[in-house]
Short mmCIF file of C-alpha atoms in Angstrom, two decimals:
data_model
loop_
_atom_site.label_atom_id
_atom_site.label_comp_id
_atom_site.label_asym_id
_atom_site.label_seq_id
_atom_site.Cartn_x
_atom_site.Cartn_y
_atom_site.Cartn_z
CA UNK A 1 -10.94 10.13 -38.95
CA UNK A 2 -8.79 9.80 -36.17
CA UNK A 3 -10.01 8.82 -32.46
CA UNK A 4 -9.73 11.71 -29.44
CA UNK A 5 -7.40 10.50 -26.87
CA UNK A 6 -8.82 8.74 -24.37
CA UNK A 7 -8.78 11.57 -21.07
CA UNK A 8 -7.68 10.55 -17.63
CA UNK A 9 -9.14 12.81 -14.86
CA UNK A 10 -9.31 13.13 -11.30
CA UNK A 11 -11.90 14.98 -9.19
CA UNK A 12 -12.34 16.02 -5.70
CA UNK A 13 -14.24 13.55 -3.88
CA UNK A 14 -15.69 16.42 -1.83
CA UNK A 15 -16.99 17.95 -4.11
CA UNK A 16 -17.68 15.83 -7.43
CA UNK A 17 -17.67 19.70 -9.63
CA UNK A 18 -13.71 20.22 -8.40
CA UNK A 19 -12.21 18.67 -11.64
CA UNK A 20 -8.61 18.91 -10.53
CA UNK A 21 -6.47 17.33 -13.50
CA UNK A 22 -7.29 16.58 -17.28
CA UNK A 23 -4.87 15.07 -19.53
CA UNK A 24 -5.08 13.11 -22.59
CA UNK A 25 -3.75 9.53 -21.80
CA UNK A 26 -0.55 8.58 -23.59
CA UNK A 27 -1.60 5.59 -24.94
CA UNK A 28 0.33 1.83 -25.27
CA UNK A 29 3.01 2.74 -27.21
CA UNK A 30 4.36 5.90 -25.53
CA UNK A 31 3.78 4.08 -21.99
CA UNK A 32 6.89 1.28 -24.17
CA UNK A 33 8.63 4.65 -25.09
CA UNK A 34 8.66 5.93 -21.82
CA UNK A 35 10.07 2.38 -20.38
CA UNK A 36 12.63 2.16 -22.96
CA UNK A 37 14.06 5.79 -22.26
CA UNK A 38 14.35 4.92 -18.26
CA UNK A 39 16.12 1.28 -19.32
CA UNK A 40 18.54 3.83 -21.60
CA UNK A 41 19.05 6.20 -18.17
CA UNK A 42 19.45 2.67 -16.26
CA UNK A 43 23.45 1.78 -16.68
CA UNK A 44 24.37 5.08 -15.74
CA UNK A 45 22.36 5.70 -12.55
CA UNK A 46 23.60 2.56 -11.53
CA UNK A 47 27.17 3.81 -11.85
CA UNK A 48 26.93 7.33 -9.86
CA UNK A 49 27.48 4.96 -7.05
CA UNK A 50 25.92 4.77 -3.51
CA UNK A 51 26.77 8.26 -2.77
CA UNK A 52 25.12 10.01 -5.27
CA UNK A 53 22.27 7.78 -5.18
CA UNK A 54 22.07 8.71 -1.58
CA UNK A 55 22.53 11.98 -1.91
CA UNK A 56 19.11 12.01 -4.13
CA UNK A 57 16.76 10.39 -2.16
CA UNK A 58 18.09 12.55 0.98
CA UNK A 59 17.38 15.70 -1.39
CA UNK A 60 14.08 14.11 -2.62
CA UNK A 61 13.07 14.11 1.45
CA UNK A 62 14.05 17.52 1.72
CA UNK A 63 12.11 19.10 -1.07
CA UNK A 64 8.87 16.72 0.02
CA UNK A 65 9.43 18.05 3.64
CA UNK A 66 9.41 21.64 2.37
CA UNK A 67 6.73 21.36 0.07
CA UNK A 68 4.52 19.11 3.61
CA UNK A 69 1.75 21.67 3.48
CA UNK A 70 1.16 21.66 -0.57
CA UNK A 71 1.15 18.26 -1.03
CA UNK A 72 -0.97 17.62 1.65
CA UNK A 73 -3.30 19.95 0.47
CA UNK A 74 -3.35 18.18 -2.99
CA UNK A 75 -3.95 14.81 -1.22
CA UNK A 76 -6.97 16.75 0.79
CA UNK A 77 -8.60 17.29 -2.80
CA UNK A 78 -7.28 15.17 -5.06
CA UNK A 79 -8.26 11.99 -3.19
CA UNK A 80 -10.46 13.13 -0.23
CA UNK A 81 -7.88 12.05 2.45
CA UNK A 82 -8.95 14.10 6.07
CA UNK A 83 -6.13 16.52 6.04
CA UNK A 84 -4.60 15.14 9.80
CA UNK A 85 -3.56 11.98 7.89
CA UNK A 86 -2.53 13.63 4.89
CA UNK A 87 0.12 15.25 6.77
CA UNK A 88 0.82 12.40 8.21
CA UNK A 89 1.09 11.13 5.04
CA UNK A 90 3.52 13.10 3.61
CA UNK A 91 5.72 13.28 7.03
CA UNK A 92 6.24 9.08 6.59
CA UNK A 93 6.84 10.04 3.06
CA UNK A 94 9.90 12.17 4.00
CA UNK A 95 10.98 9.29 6.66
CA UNK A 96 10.91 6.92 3.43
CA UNK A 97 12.93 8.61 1.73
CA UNK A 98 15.28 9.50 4.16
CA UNK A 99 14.99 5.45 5.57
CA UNK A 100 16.09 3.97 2.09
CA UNK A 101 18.80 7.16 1.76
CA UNK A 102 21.21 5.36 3.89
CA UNK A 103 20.62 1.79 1.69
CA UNK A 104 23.10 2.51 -1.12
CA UNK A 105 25.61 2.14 1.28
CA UNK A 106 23.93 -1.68 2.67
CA UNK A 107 26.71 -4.28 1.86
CA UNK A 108 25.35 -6.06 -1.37
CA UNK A 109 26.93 -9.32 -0.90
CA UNK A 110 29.16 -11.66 0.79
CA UNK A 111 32.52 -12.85 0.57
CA UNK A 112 33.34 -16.68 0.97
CA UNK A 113 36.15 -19.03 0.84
CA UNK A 114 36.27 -21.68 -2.06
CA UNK A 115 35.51 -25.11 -0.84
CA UNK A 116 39.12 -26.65 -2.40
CA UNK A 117 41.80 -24.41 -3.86
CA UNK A 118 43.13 -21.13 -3.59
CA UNK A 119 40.61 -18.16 -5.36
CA UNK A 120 37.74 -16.18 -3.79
CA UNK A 121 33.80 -16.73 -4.09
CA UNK A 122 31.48 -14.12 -3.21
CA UNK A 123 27.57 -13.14 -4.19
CA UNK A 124 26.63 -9.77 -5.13
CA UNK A 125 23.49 -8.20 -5.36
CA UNK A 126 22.32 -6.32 -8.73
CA UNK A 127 19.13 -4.28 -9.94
CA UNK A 128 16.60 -5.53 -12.31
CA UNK A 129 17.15 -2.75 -14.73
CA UNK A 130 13.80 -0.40 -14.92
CA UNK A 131 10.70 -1.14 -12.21
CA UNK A 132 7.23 -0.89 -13.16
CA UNK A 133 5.32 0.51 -10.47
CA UNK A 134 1.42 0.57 -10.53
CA UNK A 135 -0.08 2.32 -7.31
CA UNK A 136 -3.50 3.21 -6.01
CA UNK A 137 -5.10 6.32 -5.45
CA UNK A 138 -5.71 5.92 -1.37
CA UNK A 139 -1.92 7.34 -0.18
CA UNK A 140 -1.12 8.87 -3.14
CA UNK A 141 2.58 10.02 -1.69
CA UNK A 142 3.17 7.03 0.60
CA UNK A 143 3.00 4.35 -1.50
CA UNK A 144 5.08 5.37 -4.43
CA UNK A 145 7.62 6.60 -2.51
CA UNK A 146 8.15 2.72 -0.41
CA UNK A 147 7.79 1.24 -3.96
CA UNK A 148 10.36 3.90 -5.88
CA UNK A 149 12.44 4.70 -3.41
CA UNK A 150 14.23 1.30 -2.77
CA UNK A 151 13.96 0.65 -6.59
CA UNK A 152 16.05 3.87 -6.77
CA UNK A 153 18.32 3.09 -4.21
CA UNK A 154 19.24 -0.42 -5.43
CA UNK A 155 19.91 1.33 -8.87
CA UNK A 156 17.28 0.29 -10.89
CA UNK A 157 15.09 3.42 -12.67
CA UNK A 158 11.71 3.75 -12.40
CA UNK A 159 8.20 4.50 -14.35
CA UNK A 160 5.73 5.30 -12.21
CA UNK A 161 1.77 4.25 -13.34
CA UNK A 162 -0.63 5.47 -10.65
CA UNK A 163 -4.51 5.03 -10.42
CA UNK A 164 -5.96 8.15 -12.47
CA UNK A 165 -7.65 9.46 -9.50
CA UNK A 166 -4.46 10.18 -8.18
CA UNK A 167 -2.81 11.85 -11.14
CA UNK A 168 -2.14 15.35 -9.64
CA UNK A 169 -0.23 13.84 -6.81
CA UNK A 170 1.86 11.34 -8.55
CA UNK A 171 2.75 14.18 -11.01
CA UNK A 172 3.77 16.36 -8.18
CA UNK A 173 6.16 14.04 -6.76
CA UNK A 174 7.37 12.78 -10.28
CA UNK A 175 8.41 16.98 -10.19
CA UNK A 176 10.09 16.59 -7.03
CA UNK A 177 12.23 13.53 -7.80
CA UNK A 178 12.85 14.58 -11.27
CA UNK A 179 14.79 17.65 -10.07
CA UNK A 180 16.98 14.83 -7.89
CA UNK A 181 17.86 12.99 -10.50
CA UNK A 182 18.82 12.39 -13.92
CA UNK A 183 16.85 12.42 -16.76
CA UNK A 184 14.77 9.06 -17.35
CA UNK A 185 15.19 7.87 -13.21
CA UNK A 186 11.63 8.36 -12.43
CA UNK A 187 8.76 9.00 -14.65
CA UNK A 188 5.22 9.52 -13.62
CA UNK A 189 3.30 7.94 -16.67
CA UNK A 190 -0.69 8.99 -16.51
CA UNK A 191 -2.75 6.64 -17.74
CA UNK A 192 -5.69 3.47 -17.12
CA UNK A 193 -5.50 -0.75 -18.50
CA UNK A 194 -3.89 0.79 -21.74
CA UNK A 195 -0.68 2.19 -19.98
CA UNK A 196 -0.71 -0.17 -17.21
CA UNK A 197 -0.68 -3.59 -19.50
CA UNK A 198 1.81 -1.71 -21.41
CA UNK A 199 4.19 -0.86 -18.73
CA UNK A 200 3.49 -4.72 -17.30
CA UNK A 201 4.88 -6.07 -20.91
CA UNK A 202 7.90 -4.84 -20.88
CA UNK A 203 9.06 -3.72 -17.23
CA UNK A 204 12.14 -5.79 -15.86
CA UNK A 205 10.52 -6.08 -12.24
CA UNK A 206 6.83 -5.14 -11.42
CA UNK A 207 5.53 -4.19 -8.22
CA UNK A 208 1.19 -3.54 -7.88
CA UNK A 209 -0.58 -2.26 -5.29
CA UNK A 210 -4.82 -2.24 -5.83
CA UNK A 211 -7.24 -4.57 -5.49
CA UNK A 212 -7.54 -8.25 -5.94
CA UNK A 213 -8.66 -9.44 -9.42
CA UNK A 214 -5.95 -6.81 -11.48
CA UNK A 215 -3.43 -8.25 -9.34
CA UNK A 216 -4.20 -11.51 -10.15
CA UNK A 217 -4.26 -10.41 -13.69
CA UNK A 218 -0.87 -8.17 -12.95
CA UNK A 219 0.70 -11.47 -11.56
CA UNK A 220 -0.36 -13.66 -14.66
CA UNK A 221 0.96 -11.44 -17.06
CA UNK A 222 4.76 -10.68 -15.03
CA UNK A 223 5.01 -14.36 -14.48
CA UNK A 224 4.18 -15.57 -18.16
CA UNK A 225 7.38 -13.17 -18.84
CA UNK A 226 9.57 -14.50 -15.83
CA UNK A 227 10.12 -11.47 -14.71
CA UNK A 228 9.93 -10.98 -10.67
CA UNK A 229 6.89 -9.42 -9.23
CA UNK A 230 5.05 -8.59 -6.01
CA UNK A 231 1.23 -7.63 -5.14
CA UNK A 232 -0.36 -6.47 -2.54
CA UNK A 233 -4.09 -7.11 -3.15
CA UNK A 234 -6.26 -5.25 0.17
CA UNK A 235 -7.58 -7.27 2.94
CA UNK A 236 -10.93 -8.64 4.86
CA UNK A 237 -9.16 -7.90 8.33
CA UNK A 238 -10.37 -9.00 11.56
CA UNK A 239 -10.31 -7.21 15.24
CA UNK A 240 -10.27 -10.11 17.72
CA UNK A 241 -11.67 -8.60 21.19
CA UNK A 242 -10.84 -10.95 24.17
CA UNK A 243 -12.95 -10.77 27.68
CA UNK A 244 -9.88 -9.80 29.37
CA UNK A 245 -9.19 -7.05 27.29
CA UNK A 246 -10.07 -3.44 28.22
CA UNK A 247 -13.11 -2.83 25.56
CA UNK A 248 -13.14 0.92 25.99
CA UNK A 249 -9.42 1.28 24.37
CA UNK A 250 -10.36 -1.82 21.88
CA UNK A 251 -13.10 0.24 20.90
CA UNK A 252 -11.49 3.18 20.31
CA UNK A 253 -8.94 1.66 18.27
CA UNK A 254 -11.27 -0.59 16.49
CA UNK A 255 -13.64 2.68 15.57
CA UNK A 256 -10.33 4.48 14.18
CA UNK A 257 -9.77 1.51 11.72
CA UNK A 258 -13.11 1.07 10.67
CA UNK A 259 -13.93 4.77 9.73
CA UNK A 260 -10.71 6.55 9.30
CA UNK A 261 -9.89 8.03 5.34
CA UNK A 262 -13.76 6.19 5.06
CA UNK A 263 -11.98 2.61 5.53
CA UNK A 264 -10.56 3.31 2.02
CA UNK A 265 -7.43 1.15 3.63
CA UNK A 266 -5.95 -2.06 3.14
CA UNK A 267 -5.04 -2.77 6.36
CA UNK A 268 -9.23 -1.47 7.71
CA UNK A 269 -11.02 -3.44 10.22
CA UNK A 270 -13.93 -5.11 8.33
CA UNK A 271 -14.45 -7.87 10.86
CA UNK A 272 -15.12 -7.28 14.64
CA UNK A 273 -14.62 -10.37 16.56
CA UNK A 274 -16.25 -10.42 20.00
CA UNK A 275 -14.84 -13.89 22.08
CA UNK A 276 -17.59 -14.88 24.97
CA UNK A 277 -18.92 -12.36 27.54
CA UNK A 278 -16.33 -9.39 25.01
CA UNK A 279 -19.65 -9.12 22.78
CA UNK A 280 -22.06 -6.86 24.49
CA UNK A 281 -20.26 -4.14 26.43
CA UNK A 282 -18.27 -4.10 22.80
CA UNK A 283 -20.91 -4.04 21.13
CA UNK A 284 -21.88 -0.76 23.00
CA UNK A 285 -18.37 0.91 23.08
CA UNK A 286 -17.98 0.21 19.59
CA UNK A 287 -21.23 1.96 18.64
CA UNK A 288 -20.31 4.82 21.15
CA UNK A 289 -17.03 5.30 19.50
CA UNK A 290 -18.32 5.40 16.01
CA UNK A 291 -21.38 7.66 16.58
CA UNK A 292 -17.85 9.84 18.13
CA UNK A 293 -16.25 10.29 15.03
CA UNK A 294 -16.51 13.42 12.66
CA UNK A 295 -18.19 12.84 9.20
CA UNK A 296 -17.66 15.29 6.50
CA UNK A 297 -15.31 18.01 5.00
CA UNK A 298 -11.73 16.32 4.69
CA UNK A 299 -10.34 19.85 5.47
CA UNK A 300 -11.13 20.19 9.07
CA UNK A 301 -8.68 18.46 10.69
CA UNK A 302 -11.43 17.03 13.38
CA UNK A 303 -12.71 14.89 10.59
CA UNK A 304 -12.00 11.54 10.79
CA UNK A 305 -14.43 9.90 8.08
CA UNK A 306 -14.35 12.00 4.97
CA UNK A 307 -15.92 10.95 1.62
CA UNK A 308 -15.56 8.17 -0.47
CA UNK A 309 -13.14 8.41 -3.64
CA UNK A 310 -16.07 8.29 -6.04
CA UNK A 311 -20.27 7.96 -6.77
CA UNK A 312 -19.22 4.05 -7.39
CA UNK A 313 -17.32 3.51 -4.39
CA UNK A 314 -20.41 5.25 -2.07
CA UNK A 315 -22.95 3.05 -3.97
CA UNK A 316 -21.40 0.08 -3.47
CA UNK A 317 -21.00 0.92 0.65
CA UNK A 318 -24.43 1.41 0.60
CA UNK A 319 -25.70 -1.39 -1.17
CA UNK A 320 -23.55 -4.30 1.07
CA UNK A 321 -25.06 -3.09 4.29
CA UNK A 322 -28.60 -2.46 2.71
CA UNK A 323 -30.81 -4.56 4.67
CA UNK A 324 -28.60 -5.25 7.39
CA UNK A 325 -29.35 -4.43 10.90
CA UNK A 326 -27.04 -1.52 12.12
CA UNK A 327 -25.58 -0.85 15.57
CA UNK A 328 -24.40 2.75 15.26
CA UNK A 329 -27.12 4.92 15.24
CA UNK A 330 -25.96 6.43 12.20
CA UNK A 331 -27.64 5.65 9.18
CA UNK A 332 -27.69 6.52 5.28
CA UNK A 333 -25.63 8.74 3.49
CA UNK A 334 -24.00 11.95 5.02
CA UNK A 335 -24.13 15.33 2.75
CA UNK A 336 -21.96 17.79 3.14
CA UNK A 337 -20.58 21.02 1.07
CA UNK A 338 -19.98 19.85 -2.42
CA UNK A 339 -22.61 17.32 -1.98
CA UNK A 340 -19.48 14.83 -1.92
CA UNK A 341 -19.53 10.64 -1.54
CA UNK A 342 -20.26 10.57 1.70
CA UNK A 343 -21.67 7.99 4.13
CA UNK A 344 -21.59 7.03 7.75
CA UNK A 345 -19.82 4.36 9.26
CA UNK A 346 -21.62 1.00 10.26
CA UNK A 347 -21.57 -1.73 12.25
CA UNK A 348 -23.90 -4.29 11.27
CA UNK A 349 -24.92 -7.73 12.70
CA UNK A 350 -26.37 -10.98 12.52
CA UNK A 351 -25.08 -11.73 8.96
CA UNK A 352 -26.13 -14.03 6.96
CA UNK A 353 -23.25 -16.90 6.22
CA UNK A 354 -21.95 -16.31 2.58
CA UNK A 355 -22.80 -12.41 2.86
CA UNK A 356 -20.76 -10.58 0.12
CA UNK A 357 -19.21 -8.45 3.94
CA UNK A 358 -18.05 -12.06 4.66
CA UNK A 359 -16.45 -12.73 1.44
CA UNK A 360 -15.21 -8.85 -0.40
CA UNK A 361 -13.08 -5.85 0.61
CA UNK A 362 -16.31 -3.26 0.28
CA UNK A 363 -13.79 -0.78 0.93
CA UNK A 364 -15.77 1.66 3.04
CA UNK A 365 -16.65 2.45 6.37
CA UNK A 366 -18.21 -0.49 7.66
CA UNK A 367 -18.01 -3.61 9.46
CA UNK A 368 -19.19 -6.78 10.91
CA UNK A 369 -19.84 -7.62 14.51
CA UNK A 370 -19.65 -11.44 15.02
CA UNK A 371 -19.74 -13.01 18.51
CA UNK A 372 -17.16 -16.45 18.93
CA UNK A 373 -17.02 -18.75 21.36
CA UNK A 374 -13.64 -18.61 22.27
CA UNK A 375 -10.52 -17.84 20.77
CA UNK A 376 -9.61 -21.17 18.74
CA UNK A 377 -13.41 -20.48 17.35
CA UNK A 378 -12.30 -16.60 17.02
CA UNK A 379 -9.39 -17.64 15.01
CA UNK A 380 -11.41 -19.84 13.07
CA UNK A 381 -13.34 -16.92 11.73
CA UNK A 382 -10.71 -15.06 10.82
CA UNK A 383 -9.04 -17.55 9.01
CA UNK A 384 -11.92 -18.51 7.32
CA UNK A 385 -11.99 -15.49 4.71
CA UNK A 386 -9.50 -15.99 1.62
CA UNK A 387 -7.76 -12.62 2.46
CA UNK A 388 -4.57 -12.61 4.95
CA UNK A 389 -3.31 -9.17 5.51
CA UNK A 390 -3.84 -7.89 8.78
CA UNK A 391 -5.27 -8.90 12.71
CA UNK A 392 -5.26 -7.28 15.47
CA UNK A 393 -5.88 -8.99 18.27
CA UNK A 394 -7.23 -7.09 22.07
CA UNK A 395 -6.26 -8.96 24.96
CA UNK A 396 -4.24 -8.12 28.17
CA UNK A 397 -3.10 -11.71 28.36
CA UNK A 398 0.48 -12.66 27.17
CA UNK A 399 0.01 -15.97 26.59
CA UNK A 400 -3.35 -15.41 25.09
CA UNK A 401 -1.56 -13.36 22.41
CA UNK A 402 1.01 -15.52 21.97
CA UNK A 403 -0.80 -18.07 21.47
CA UNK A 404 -3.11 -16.38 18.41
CA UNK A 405 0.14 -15.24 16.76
CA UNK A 406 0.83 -19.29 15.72
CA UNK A 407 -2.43 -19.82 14.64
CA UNK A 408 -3.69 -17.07 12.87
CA UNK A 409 -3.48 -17.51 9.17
CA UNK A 410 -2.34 -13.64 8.43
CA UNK A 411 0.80 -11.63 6.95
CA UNK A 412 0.37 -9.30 10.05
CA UNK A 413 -0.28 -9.76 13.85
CA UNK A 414 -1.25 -6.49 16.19
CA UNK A 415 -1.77 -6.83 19.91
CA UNK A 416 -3.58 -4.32 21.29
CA UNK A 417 -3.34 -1.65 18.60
CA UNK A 418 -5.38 -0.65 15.53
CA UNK A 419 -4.91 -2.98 12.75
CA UNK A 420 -4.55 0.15 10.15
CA UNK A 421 -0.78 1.36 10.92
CA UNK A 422 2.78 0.67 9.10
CA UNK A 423 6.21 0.36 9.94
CA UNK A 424 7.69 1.34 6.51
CA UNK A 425 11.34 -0.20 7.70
CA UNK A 426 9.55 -3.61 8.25
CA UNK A 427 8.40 -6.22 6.24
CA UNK A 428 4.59 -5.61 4.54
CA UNK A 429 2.14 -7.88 3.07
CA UNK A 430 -0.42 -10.55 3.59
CA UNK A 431 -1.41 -14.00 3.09
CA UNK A 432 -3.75 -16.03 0.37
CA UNK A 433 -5.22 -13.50 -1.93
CA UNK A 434 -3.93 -10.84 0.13
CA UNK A 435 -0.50 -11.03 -1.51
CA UNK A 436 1.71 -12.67 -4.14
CA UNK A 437 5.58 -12.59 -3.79
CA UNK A 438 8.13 -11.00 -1.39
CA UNK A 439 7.04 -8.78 1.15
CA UNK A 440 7.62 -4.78 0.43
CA UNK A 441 9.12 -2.22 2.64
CA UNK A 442 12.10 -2.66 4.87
CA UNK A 443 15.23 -4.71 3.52
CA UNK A 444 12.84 -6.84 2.02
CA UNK A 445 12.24 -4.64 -0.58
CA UNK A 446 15.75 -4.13 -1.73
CA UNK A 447 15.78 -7.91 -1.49
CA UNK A 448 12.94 -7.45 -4.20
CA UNK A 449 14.48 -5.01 -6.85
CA UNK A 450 17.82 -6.78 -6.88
CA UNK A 451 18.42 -10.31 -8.07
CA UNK A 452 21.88 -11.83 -6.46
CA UNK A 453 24.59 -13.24 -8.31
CA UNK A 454 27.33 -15.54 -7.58
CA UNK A 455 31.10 -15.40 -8.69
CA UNK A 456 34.12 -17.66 -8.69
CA UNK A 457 37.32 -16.35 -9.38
CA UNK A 458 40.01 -18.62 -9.79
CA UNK A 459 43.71 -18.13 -10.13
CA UNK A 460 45.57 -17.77 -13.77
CA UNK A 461 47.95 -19.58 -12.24
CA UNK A 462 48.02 -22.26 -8.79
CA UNK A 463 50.40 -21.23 -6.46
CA UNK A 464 53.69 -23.06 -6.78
CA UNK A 465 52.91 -23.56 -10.59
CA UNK A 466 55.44 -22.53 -13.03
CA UNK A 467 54.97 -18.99 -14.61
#
């Protein structure tokens, strides 16, 4: 008797009963199938040239811009994203797009002359061949599209695996690009461990976004093959408030990267780091700010805290603060219509050393107040955790900033802004377990999904030589 299909389903955080997509999952050896056809497509969507690869990422942006209110509509439900991000979402998506649009026509090498002799050296730049792209479920448009979207450009093809509970979304814009491209460019390929391992063994570069221990795994089992791969594996980010700073901005910003999309963000504050006399009238603007924010239904577009992705994902918010003291005034889960994963933010204190909040990404809406003596003791903190991705540090001192930015032990520095926030045509990624290889985003990431190559042409013939 043969075995049902394993399923792969999303629901709508907001309301568990909203089962939005069902398929059966492909299984191992279609997830090889799939790669193979997309390493068959490969050759020749390397040779339509820059223009035509251009020309398909700039259509790709304009069918994403005028589909903006559908898709983020499906990111509303699909993944419980408040719908004022999800637009925003989906407008960086287009601005992705249209960003890595004008890289096919980047020069891909250089030109040099030999060191003896008559001839010509140069280096050239060339894709991997097809990119294996696993993605998470928390910006279900964003992050494919800074992944694929350089892949694309570079002229590699691409086979998309995102997390099941954002299946509807990577589908969608698997629909979109399809129509930009030819057949085998860019496949969406639905699935859990099965597909993903699959896709891992036989990709020709690998990119992962999700949390730490499958990237470690993801990184093992690219680098046993040699091929070249990149992780970015969430955060334990600190806020570092100076004296001198003004708190009642620091809190505001600090609130909006603890609660916003439920912290369900790599780059979320987790850690609040008040230097000297910055702890108590902190401590009460941050409270202030938090009690500010809207809980609940991801559709208003007040909301800033909406609910977590899943039962798990609540639980396990709830349980790390459980027993903790809390600063908000908020307290306990938050129902809403749908009886969705809900729960208030936090900010807790007095935490015990080795404290799991000290140690994990919980992933949720909460974080820890800790006071520091100063700010080589502040940056002592923050370096202390064995994640690197993000600080922002609050401060209206110029040399106080300056002065964190060589010390702190982190892929990102932020002076007086939020540390959530990214500028897709720079560099991203973190330090430690934060990340493994090059950075993405930017013209680091066509760096990424292109390997160079050097050539030496010499002369049939030495000038002056007989013929």
């Amino acid at each position: 008797m043969t075995a049902a299909p394993a399923l792969v389903e999303s629901r709508n955080p907001a309301d568990p009963a909203d089962l939005i997509v069902q398929v059966p999952a492909p299984g191992a050896f279609a997830a090889v199938d799939t790669v193979e056809r997309a390493r068959d497509a490969q050759p020749g969507w390397h040779r339509e040239g820059a223009a035509a690869r251009s020309a398909a990422l700039t259509a790709v942006a304009a069918a994403v811009e005028a589909a903006a209110g559908e898709l983020a509509d499906l990111a509303v439900r699909e993944v419980g994203k408040p719908v004022t991000e999800a637009r925003a979402e989906v407008a960086r998506t287009v601005a992705i797009c249209r960003y890595y649009a004008q890289a096919p026509y980047e020069p891909t090498g250089a030109v040099h002359d030999p060191a003896a002799g008559s001839g010509l050296l140069f280096t050239r730049r060339r894709p991997h061949g097809v990119a294996g792209l696993v993605t998470p479920w928390n910006f279900p448009f964003a992050i494919p599209s800074w992944k694929a979207a350089p892949a694309l450009a570079a002229g590699n093809t691409v086979v998309l695996k995102p997390a099941p509970e954002a299946t509807a979304c990577a589908r969608r814009l698997a629909d979109i690009v399809r129509r930009a491209v030819p057949d085998g460019v860019f496949t969406a390929l639905p699935g859990g461990p099965a597909e993903g391992n699959a896709l891992l063994s036989v990709a020709d570069v690998v990119s992962f976004t999700g949390s730490t221990p499958v990237g470690r795994a993801v990184v093992r089992a690219a680098t046993a093959r040699g091929v070249p791969v990149q992780a970015e594996m969430g955060g334990l980010n600190a806020a570092i408030v100076l004296p001198d700073a003004d708190i009642d901005t620091a809190a505001a910003h600090i609130a909006a990267a603890v609660a916003g999309y439920a912290g369900q963000k790599c780059t979320a504050t987790s850690r609040v780091i008040a230097v000297g006399g910055a702890l108590g009238p902190l401590r009460e603007a941050l409270g202030a700010q938090l009690r500010t924010l809207r809980v609940g239904d991801p559709t208003d577009p007040a909301t800033v805290c909406g609910p977590l992705i899943d039962e798990r994902a609540r639980d396990r918010v709830l349980g790390a603060r459980a027993g903790l003291a809390e600063l908000t005034g908020v307290t306990g889960p938050v129902t809403a219509a749908g009886d969705g994963w809900y729960t208030a933010p936090a900010l807790v204190s007095d935490v015990p050393a080795g404290h799991r909040l000290l140690r994990e990404e919980v992933f949720g809406p909460l974080a820890v107040l800790l006071p520091a003596d100063d700010l080589t003791h502040a940056v002592r903190l923050t370096n202390s955790a064995a994640h690197g991705l993000v600080t922002s540090v609050h401060t209206a001192s110029l040399d106080t900033a300056l002065g964190a930015l060589d010390h702190l032990d982190t892929g990102m520095i932020r002076v007086n802004a939020p540390s959530t926030g990214v500028d897709f045509h720079l560099p991203f990624g973190g330090t430690k377990e934060s990340g493994h290889g090059p950075r993405e985003q930017g013209r680091a990431a066509l760096e990424f999904y292109t390997s160079g190559r050097t050539y030496t042409l010499g002369p049939a013939h030495e000038p002056g030589e007989a013929t």
